[in-house]
Short mmCIF file of C-alpha atoms in Angstrom, two decimals:
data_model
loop_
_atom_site.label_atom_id
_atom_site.label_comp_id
_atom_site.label_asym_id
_atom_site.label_seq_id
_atom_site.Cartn_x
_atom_site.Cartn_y
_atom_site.Cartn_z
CA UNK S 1 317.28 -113.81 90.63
CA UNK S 2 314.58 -113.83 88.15
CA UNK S 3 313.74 -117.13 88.67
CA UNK S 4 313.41 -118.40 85.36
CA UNK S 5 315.84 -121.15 84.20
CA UNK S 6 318.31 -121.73 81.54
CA UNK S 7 317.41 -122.86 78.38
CA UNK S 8 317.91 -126.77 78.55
CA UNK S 9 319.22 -127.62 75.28
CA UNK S 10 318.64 -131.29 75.86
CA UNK S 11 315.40 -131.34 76.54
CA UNK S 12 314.77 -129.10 73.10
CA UNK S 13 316.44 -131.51 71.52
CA UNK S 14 314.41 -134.29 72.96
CA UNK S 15 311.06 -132.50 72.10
CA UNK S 16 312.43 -132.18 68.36
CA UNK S 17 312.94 -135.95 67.91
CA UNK S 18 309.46 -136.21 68.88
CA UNK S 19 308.43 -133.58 66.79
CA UNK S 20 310.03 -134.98 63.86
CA UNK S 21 308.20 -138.72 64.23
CA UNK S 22 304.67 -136.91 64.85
CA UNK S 23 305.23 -135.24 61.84
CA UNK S 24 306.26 -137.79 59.95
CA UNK S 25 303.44 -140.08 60.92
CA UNK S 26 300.84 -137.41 60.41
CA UNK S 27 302.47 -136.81 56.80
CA UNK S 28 302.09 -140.38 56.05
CA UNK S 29 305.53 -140.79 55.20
CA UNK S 30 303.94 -142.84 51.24
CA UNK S 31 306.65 -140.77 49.65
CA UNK S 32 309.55 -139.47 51.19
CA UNK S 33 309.78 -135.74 50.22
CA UNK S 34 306.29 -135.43 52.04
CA UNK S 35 307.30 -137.48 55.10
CA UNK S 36 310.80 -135.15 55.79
CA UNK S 37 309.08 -132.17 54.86
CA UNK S 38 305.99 -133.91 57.46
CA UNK S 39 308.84 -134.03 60.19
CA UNK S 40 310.63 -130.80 59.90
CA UNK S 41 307.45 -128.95 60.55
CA UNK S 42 306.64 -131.76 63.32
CA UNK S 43 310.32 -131.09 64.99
CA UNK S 44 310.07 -127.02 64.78
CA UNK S 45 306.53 -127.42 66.18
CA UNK S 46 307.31 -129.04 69.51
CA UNK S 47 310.79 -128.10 69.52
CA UNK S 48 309.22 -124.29 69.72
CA UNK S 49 306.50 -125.32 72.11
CA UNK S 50 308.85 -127.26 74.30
CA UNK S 51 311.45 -123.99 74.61
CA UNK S 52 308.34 -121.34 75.26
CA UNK S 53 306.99 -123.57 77.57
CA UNK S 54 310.17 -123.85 80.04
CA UNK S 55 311.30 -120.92 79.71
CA UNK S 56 308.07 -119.19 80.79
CA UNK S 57 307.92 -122.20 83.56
CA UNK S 58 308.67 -120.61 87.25
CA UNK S 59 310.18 -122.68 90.07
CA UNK S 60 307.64 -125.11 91.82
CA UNK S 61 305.71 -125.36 88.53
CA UNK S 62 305.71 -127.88 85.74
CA UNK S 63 305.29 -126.90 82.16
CA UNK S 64 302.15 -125.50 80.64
CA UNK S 65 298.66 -127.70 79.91
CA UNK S 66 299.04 -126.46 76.66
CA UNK S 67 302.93 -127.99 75.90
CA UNK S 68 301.77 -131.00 78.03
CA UNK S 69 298.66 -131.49 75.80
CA UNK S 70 301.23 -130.95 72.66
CA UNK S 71 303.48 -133.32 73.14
CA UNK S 72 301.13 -135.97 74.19
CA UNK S 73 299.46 -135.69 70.80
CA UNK S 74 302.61 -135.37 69.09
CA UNK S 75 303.04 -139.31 71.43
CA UNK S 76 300.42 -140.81 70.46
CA UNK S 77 300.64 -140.10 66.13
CA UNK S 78 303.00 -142.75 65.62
CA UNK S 79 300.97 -145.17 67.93
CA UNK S 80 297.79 -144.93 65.18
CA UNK S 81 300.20 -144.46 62.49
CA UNK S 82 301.68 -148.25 63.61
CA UNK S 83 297.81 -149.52 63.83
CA UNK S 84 297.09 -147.98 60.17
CA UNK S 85 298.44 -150.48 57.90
CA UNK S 86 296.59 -153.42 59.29
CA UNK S 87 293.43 -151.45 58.76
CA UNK S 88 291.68 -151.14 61.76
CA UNK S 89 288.83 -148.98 61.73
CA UNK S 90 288.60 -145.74 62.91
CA UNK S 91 286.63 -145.89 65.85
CA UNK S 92 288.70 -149.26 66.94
CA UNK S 93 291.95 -146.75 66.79
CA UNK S 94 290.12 -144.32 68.34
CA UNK S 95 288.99 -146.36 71.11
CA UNK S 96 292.46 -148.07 71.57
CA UNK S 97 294.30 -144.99 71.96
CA UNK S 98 291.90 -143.41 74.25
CA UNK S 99 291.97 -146.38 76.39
CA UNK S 100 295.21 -145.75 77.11
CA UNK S 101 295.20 -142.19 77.75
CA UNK S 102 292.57 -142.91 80.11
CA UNK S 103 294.75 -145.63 82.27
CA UNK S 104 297.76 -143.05 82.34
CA UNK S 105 295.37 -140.57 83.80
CA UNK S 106 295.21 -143.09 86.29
CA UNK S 107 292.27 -141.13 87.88
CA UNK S 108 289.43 -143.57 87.43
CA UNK S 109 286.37 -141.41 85.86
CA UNK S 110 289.74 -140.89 83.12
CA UNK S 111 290.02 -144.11 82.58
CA UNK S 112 286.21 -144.72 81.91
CA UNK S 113 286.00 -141.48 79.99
CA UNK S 114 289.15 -142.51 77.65
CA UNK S 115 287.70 -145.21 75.70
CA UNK S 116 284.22 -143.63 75.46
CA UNK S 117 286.19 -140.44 73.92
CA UNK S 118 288.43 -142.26 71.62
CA UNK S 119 285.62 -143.72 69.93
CA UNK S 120 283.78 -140.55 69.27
CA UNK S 121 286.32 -139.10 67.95
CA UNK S 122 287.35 -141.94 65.46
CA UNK S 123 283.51 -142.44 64.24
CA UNK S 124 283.52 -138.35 63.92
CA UNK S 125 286.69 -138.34 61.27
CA UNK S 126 285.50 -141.69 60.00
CA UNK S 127 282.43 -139.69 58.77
CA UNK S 128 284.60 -137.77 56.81
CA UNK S 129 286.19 -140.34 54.75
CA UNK S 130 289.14 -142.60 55.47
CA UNK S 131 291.59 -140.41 58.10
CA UNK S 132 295.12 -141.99 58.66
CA UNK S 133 295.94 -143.44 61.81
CA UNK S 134 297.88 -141.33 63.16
CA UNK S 135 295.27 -138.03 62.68
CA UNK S 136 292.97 -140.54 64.50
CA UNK S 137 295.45 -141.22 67.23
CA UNK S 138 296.34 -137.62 67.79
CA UNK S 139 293.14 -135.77 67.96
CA UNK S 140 291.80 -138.31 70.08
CA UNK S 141 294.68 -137.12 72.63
CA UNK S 142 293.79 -133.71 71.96
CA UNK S 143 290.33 -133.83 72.77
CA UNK S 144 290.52 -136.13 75.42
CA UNK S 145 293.41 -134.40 77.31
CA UNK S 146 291.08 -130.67 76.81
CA UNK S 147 288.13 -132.34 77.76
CA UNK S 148 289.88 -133.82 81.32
CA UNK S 149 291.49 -130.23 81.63
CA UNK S 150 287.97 -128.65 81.83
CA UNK S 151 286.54 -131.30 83.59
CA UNK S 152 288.62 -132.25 86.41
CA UNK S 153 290.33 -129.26 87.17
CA UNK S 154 292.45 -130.47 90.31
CA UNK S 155 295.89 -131.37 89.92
CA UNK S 156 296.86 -134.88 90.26
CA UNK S 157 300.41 -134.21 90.52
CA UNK S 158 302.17 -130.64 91.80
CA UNK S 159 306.03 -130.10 91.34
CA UNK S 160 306.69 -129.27 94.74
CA UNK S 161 310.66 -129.25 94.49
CA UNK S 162 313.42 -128.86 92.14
CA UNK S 163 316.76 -129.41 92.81
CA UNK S 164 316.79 -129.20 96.81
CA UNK S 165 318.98 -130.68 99.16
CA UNK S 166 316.94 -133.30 101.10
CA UNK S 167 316.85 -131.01 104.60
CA UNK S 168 314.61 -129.10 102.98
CA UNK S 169 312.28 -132.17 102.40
CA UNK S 170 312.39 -133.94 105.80
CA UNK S 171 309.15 -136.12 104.53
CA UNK S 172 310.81 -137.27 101.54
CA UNK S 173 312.89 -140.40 101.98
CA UNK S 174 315.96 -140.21 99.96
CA UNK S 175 317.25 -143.88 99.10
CA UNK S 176 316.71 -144.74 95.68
CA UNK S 177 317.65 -147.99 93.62
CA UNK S 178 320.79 -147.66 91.74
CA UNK S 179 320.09 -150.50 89.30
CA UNK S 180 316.63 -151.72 87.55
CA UNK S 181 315.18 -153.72 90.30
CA UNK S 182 314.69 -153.50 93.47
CA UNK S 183 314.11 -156.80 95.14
CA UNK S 184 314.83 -158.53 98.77
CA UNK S 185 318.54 -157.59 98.55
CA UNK S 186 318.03 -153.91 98.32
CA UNK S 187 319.01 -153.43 101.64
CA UNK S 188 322.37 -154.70 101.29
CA UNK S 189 323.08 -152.99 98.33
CA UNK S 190 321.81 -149.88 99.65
CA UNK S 191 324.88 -150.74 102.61
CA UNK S 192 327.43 -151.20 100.22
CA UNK S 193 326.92 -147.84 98.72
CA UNK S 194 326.65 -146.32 102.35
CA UNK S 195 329.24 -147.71 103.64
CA UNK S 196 327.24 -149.10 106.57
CA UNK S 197 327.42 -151.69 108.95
CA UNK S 198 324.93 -154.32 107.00
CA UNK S 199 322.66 -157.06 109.36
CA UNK S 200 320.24 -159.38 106.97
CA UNK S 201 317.00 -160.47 108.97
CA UNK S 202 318.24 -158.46 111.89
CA UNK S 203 316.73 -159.72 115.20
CA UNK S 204 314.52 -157.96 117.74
CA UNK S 205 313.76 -155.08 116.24
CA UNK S 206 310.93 -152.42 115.15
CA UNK S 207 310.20 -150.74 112.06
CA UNK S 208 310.62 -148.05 114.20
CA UNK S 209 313.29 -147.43 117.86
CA UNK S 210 310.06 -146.09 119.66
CA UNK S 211 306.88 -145.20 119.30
CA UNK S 212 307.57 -142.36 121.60
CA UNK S 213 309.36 -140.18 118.74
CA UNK S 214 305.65 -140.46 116.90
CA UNK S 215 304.14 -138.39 119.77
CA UNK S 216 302.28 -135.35 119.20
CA UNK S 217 298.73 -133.02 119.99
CA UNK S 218 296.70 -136.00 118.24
CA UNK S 219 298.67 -139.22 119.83
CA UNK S 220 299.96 -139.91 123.08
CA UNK S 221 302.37 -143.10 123.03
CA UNK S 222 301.47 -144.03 126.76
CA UNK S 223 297.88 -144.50 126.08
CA UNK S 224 298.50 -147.61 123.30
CA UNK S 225 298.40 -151.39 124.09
CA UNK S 226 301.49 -152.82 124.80
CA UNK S 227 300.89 -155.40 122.50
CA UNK S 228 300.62 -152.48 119.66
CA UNK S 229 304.13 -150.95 121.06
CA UNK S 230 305.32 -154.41 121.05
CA UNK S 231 304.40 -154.68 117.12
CA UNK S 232 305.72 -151.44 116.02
CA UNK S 233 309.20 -151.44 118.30
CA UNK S 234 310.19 -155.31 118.34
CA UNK S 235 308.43 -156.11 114.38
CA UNK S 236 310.68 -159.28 114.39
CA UNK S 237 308.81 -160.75 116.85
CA UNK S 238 305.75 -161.40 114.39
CA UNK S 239 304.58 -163.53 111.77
CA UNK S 240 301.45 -161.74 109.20
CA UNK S 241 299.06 -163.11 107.17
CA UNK S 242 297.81 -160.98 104.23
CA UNK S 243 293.94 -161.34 103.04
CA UNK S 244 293.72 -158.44 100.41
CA UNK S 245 290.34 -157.07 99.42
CA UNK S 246 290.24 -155.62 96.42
CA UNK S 247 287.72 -153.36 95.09
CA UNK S 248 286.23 -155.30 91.55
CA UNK S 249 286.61 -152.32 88.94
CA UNK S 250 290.61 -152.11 89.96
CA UNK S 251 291.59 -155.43 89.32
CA UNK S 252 292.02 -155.77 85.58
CA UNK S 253 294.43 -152.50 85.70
CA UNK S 254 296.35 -153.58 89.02
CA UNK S 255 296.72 -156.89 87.18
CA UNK S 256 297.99 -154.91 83.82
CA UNK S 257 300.44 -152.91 86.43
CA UNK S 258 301.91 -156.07 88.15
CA UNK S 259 302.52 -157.86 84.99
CA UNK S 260 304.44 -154.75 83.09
CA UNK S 261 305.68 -153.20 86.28
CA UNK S 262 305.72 -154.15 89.34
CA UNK S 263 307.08 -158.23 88.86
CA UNK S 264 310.02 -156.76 86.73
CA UNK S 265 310.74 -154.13 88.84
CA UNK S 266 310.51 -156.40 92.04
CA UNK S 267 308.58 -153.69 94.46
CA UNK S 268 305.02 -153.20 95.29
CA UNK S 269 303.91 -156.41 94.29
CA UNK S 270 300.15 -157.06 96.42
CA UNK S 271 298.87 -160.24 96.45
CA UNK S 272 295.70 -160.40 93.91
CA UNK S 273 293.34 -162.57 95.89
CA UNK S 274 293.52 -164.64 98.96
CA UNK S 275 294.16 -167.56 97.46
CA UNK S 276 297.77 -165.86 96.60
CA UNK S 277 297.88 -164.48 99.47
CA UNK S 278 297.74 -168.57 101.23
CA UNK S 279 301.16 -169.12 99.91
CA UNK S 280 302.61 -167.70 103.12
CA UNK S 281 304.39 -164.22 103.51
CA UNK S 282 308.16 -164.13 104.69
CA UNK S 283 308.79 -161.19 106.98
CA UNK S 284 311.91 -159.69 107.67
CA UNK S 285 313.72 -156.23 108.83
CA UNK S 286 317.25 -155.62 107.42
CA UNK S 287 319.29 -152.51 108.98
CA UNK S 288 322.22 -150.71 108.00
CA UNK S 289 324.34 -148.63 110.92
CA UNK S 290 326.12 -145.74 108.90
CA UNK S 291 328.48 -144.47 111.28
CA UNK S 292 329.62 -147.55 113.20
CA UNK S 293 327.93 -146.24 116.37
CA UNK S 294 325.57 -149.04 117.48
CA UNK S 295 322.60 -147.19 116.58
CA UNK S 296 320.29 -148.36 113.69
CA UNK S 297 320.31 -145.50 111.00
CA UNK S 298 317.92 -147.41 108.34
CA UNK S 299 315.37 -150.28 108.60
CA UNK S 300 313.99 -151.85 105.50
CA UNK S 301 311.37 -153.92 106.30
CA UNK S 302 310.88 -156.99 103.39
CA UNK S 303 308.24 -158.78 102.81
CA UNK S 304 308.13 -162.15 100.24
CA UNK S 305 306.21 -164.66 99.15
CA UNK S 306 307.29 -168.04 101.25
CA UNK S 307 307.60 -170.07 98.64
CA UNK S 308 309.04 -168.63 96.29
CA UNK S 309 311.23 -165.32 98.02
CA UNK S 310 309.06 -163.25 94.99
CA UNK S 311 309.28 -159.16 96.63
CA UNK S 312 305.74 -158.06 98.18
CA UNK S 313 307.11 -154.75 98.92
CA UNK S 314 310.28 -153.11 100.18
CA UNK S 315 310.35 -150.47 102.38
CA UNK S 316 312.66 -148.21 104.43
CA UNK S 317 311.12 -146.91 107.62
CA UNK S 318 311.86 -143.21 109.17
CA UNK S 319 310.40 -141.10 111.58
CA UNK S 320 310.81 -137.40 111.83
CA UNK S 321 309.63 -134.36 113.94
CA UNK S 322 308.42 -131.29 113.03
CA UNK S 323 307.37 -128.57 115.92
CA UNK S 324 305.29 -130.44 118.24
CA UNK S 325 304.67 -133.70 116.27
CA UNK S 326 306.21 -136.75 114.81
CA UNK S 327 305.47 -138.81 111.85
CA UNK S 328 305.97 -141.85 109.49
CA UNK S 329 307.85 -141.76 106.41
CA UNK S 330 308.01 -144.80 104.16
CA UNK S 331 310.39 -144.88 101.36
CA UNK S 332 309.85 -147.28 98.71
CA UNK S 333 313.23 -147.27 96.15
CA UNK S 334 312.46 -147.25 92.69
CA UNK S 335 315.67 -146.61 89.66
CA UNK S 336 316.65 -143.52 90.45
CA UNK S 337 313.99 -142.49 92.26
CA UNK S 338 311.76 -142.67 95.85
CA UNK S 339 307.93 -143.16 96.31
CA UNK S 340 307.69 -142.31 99.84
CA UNK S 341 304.14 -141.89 101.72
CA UNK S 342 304.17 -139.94 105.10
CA UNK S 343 301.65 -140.33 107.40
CA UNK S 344 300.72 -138.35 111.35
CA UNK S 345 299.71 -140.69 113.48
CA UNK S 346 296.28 -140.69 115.77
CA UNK S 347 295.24 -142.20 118.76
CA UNK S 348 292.34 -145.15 118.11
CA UNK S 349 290.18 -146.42 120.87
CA UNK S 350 291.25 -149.65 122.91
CA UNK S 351 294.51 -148.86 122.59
CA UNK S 352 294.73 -149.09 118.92
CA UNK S 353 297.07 -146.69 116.39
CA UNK S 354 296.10 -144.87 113.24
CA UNK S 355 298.38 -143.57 110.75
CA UNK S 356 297.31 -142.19 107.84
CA UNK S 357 297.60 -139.37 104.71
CA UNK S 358 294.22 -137.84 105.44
CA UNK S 359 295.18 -135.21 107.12
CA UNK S 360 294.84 -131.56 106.89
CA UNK S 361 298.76 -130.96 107.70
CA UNK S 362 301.30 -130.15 105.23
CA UNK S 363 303.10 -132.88 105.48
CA UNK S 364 301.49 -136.32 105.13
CA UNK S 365 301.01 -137.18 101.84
CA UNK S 366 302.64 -139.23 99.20
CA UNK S 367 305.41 -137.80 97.08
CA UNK S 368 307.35 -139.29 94.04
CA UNK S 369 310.75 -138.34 94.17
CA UNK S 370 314.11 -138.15 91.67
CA UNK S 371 317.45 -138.01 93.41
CA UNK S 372 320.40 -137.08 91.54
CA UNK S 373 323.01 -139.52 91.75
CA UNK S 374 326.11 -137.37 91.56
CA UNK S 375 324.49 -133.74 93.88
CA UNK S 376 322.14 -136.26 95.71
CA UNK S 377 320.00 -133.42 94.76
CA UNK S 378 315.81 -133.90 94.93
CA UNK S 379 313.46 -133.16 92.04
CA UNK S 380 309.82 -133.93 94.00
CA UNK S 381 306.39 -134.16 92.58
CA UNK S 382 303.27 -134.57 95.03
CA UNK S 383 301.09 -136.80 94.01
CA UNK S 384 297.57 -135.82 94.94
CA UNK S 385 294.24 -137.92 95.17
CA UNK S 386 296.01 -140.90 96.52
CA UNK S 387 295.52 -141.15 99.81
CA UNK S 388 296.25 -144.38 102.73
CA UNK S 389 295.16 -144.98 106.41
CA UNK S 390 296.30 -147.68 108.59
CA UNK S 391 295.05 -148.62 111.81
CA UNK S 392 296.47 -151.13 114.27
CA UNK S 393 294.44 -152.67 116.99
CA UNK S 394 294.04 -155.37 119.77
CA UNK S 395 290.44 -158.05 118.93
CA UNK S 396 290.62 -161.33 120.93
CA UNK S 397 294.13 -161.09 122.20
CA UNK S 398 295.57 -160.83 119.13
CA UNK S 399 296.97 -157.72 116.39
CA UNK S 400 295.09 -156.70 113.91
CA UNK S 401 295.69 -154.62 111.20
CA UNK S 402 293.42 -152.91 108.20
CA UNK S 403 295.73 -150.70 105.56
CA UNK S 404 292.69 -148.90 103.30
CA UNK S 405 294.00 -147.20 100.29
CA UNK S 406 291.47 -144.65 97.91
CA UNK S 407 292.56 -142.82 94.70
CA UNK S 408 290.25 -139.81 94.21
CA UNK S 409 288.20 -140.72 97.02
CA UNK S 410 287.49 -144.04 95.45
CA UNK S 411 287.93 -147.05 98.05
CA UNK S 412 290.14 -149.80 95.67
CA UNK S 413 292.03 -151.97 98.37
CA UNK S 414 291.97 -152.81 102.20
CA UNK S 415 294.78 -155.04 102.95
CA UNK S 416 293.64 -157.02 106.13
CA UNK S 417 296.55 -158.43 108.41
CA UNK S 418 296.46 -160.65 110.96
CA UNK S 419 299.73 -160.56 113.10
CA UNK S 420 300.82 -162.84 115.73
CA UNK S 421 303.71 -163.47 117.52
CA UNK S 422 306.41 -166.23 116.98
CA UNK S 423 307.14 -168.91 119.13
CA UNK S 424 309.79 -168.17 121.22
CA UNK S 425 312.56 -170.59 120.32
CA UNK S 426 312.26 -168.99 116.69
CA UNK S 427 312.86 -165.61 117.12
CA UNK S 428 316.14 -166.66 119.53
CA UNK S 429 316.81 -168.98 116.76
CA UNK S 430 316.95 -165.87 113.95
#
């Protein structure tokens, strides 16, 4: 097997199209002999690139830097092209465009970097008379994507799978969501499709059976607090209260994220500030039993705003061994696709529980995840530089929780819970 793959004809096609608009942006497109002869040599271009590029791609690897750099260039022409006619400057496009390179690099000494390159480069081909748009828009991509190349030379995402059946990725979780949102009914759509046995707001149970399955050479199950067993095992018997802290620099993108993503998609949607966070947050865990036999086979655990029912998050919790140790997945469905972090657990003093992703093990991590909805087949990508840690503790008889979350080593958000248990005629009421 020489484990290089067939040509994918869509995908050249694909490339082409954007090709053809680069180079029909870059051409100017005033007159239209120019513009189609602009975006045949735009199409052949990246078409070329595109078919070099995967066929010299091996498995585990995703294409070149230098198609990747290509076709973002080839992206961004028509954005500056669009900006021309209402005759912003140079330097504005320039610094516009950058900016958002910078935010998709998501890394944040990219996102600082982006605008400050976009407007160097758009004050350097202003000095050379009055560039179009799109030349503006493109070489800014150029440089700025070469530049981040040399200077930040770790991957921030590795193509770890292609095509695998999911027993070969036992810390990937495998549920995706079949239409465009996700919301507080995933669950039981997720059911229908299994062909499960479906219970909303089940009662008295855990986001996970036992705590026992997490135990390994770094956490012993008998030595935490019963009322952190109690927590983990029998979730439904709490109420939380969210206070998120979130570092300054991060809110105006996290605020740009939940408006374009995370509200339409109905996942992953943090509270901004505490004052948000006072509205109340419904808790619930919904299970599906596959096979009929009594036995819990998923858990999603919801959480809403009061109020309103508005999705926090959605999440399906597993656990899994490998050798001599269990862990934590956590699969949050997106279209077609999982975000799932896994995380080892650790023992913490008094009692207390950490489980987090910094870890030298090959497992915990987080890990972004396509399933194929006829093979069920998995395409994942690990997504490096992201990292989480959660610890759970017992302070003045009551749960406690801290969930700290860096990118790049960069602190951005501690989510600080305070969990407590219902009265008793509530939870026999659910």
């Amino acid at each position: 097997m020489s484990g290089r793959r067939p040509i994918d004809v869509g995908g050249v096609i694909v490339a082409a199209g954007i090709g053809a608009v680069a180079g029909l942006a870059l051409a100017g497109a005033r007159r239209w002999r120019v513009g189609l002869r602009g975006a045949a040599v735009g199409a052949a271009v990246v078409a070329i690139s595109e078919l070099v590029a995967r066929t010299r791609q091996g498995p585990g690897q995703i294409p070149a830097l230098w198609h990747r750099v290509l076709t973002s260039a080839a992206l961004a022409a028509p954005l500056g092209w669009a900006l021309d006619p209402t005759g912003v400057r140079p330097t504005r496009v320039g610094t516009a465009v950058g900016a958002l390179a910078g935010v998709l690099g998501l890394r944040p000494q990219k996102v600082l970097a982006g605008p400050l390159v976009g407007a160097a480069v758009g004050r350097a081909l202003g000095g050379t008379g009055r560039p179009d748009g799109a030349m503006v828009a493109a070489s800014t991509v150029l440089v700025y994507r070469c530049l981040s190349a040399a200077v930040f030379r770790d991957a921030q995402v590795t193509l770890l799978a292609e095509e695998v059946e999911p027993a070969a990725l036992p810390f990937v979780v495998p549920l995706e969501a079949r239409g465009r949102y996700v919301g507080v009914d995933y669950v039981r759509s997720l059911a229908d499709a299994l062909g499960g046995g479906y219970v909303r707001d089940a009662a008295d149970v855990g986001i996970v059976a036992t705590l026992d399955e997490l135990a390994g050479p770094d956490f012993d199950p008998a030595t935490v607090d019963p009322f952190v067993r109690e927590f983990y095992e029998h979730t439904t018997r709490f109420t939380l209260d969210i206070v998120p802290a979130w570092r300054s620099w991060v809110r105006p993108g996290y605020l740009l994220y939940r408006t374009l993503v995370a509200r339409p998609l109905g996942q992953a949607n943090v509270p901004m500030n505490q004052r948000e966070a006072q509205r109340g947050v419904h808790s619930r865990i919904d299970t599906i039993d596959c096979d009929q036999d009594g036995v819990v086979d998923v858990r999603g655990w919801i959480r809403s705003f009061a109020d309103t029912q508005e999705p926090i998050y959605v999440g399906i919790y597993t656990t899994y061994r490998d050798a001599d140790r269990g862990f934590v997945s956590v699969g949050f469905p997106l279209p077609q696709s999982s975000f799932t972090a896994t995380l080892v657990p650790r023992g913490r003093r008094a009692g207390g529980l950490v489980l987090t992703t910094r870890s030298g093990l090959g497992h915990p991590g987080h890990y972004l995840t396509y399933i194929d909805p006829d093979s069920r087949q998995l395409t994942t990508l690990k997504v490096d530089g992201f990292d989480e840690e959660l610890e759970v503790y017992v302070e003045d008889d009551q749960v406690r929780a801290a969930h700290a979350f860096w990118v790049f080593g960069l602190p951005f958000l501690v989510l600080h819970y305070r969990i407590r248990r219902k009265p008793v005629a509530q939870r026999t009421a659910l």
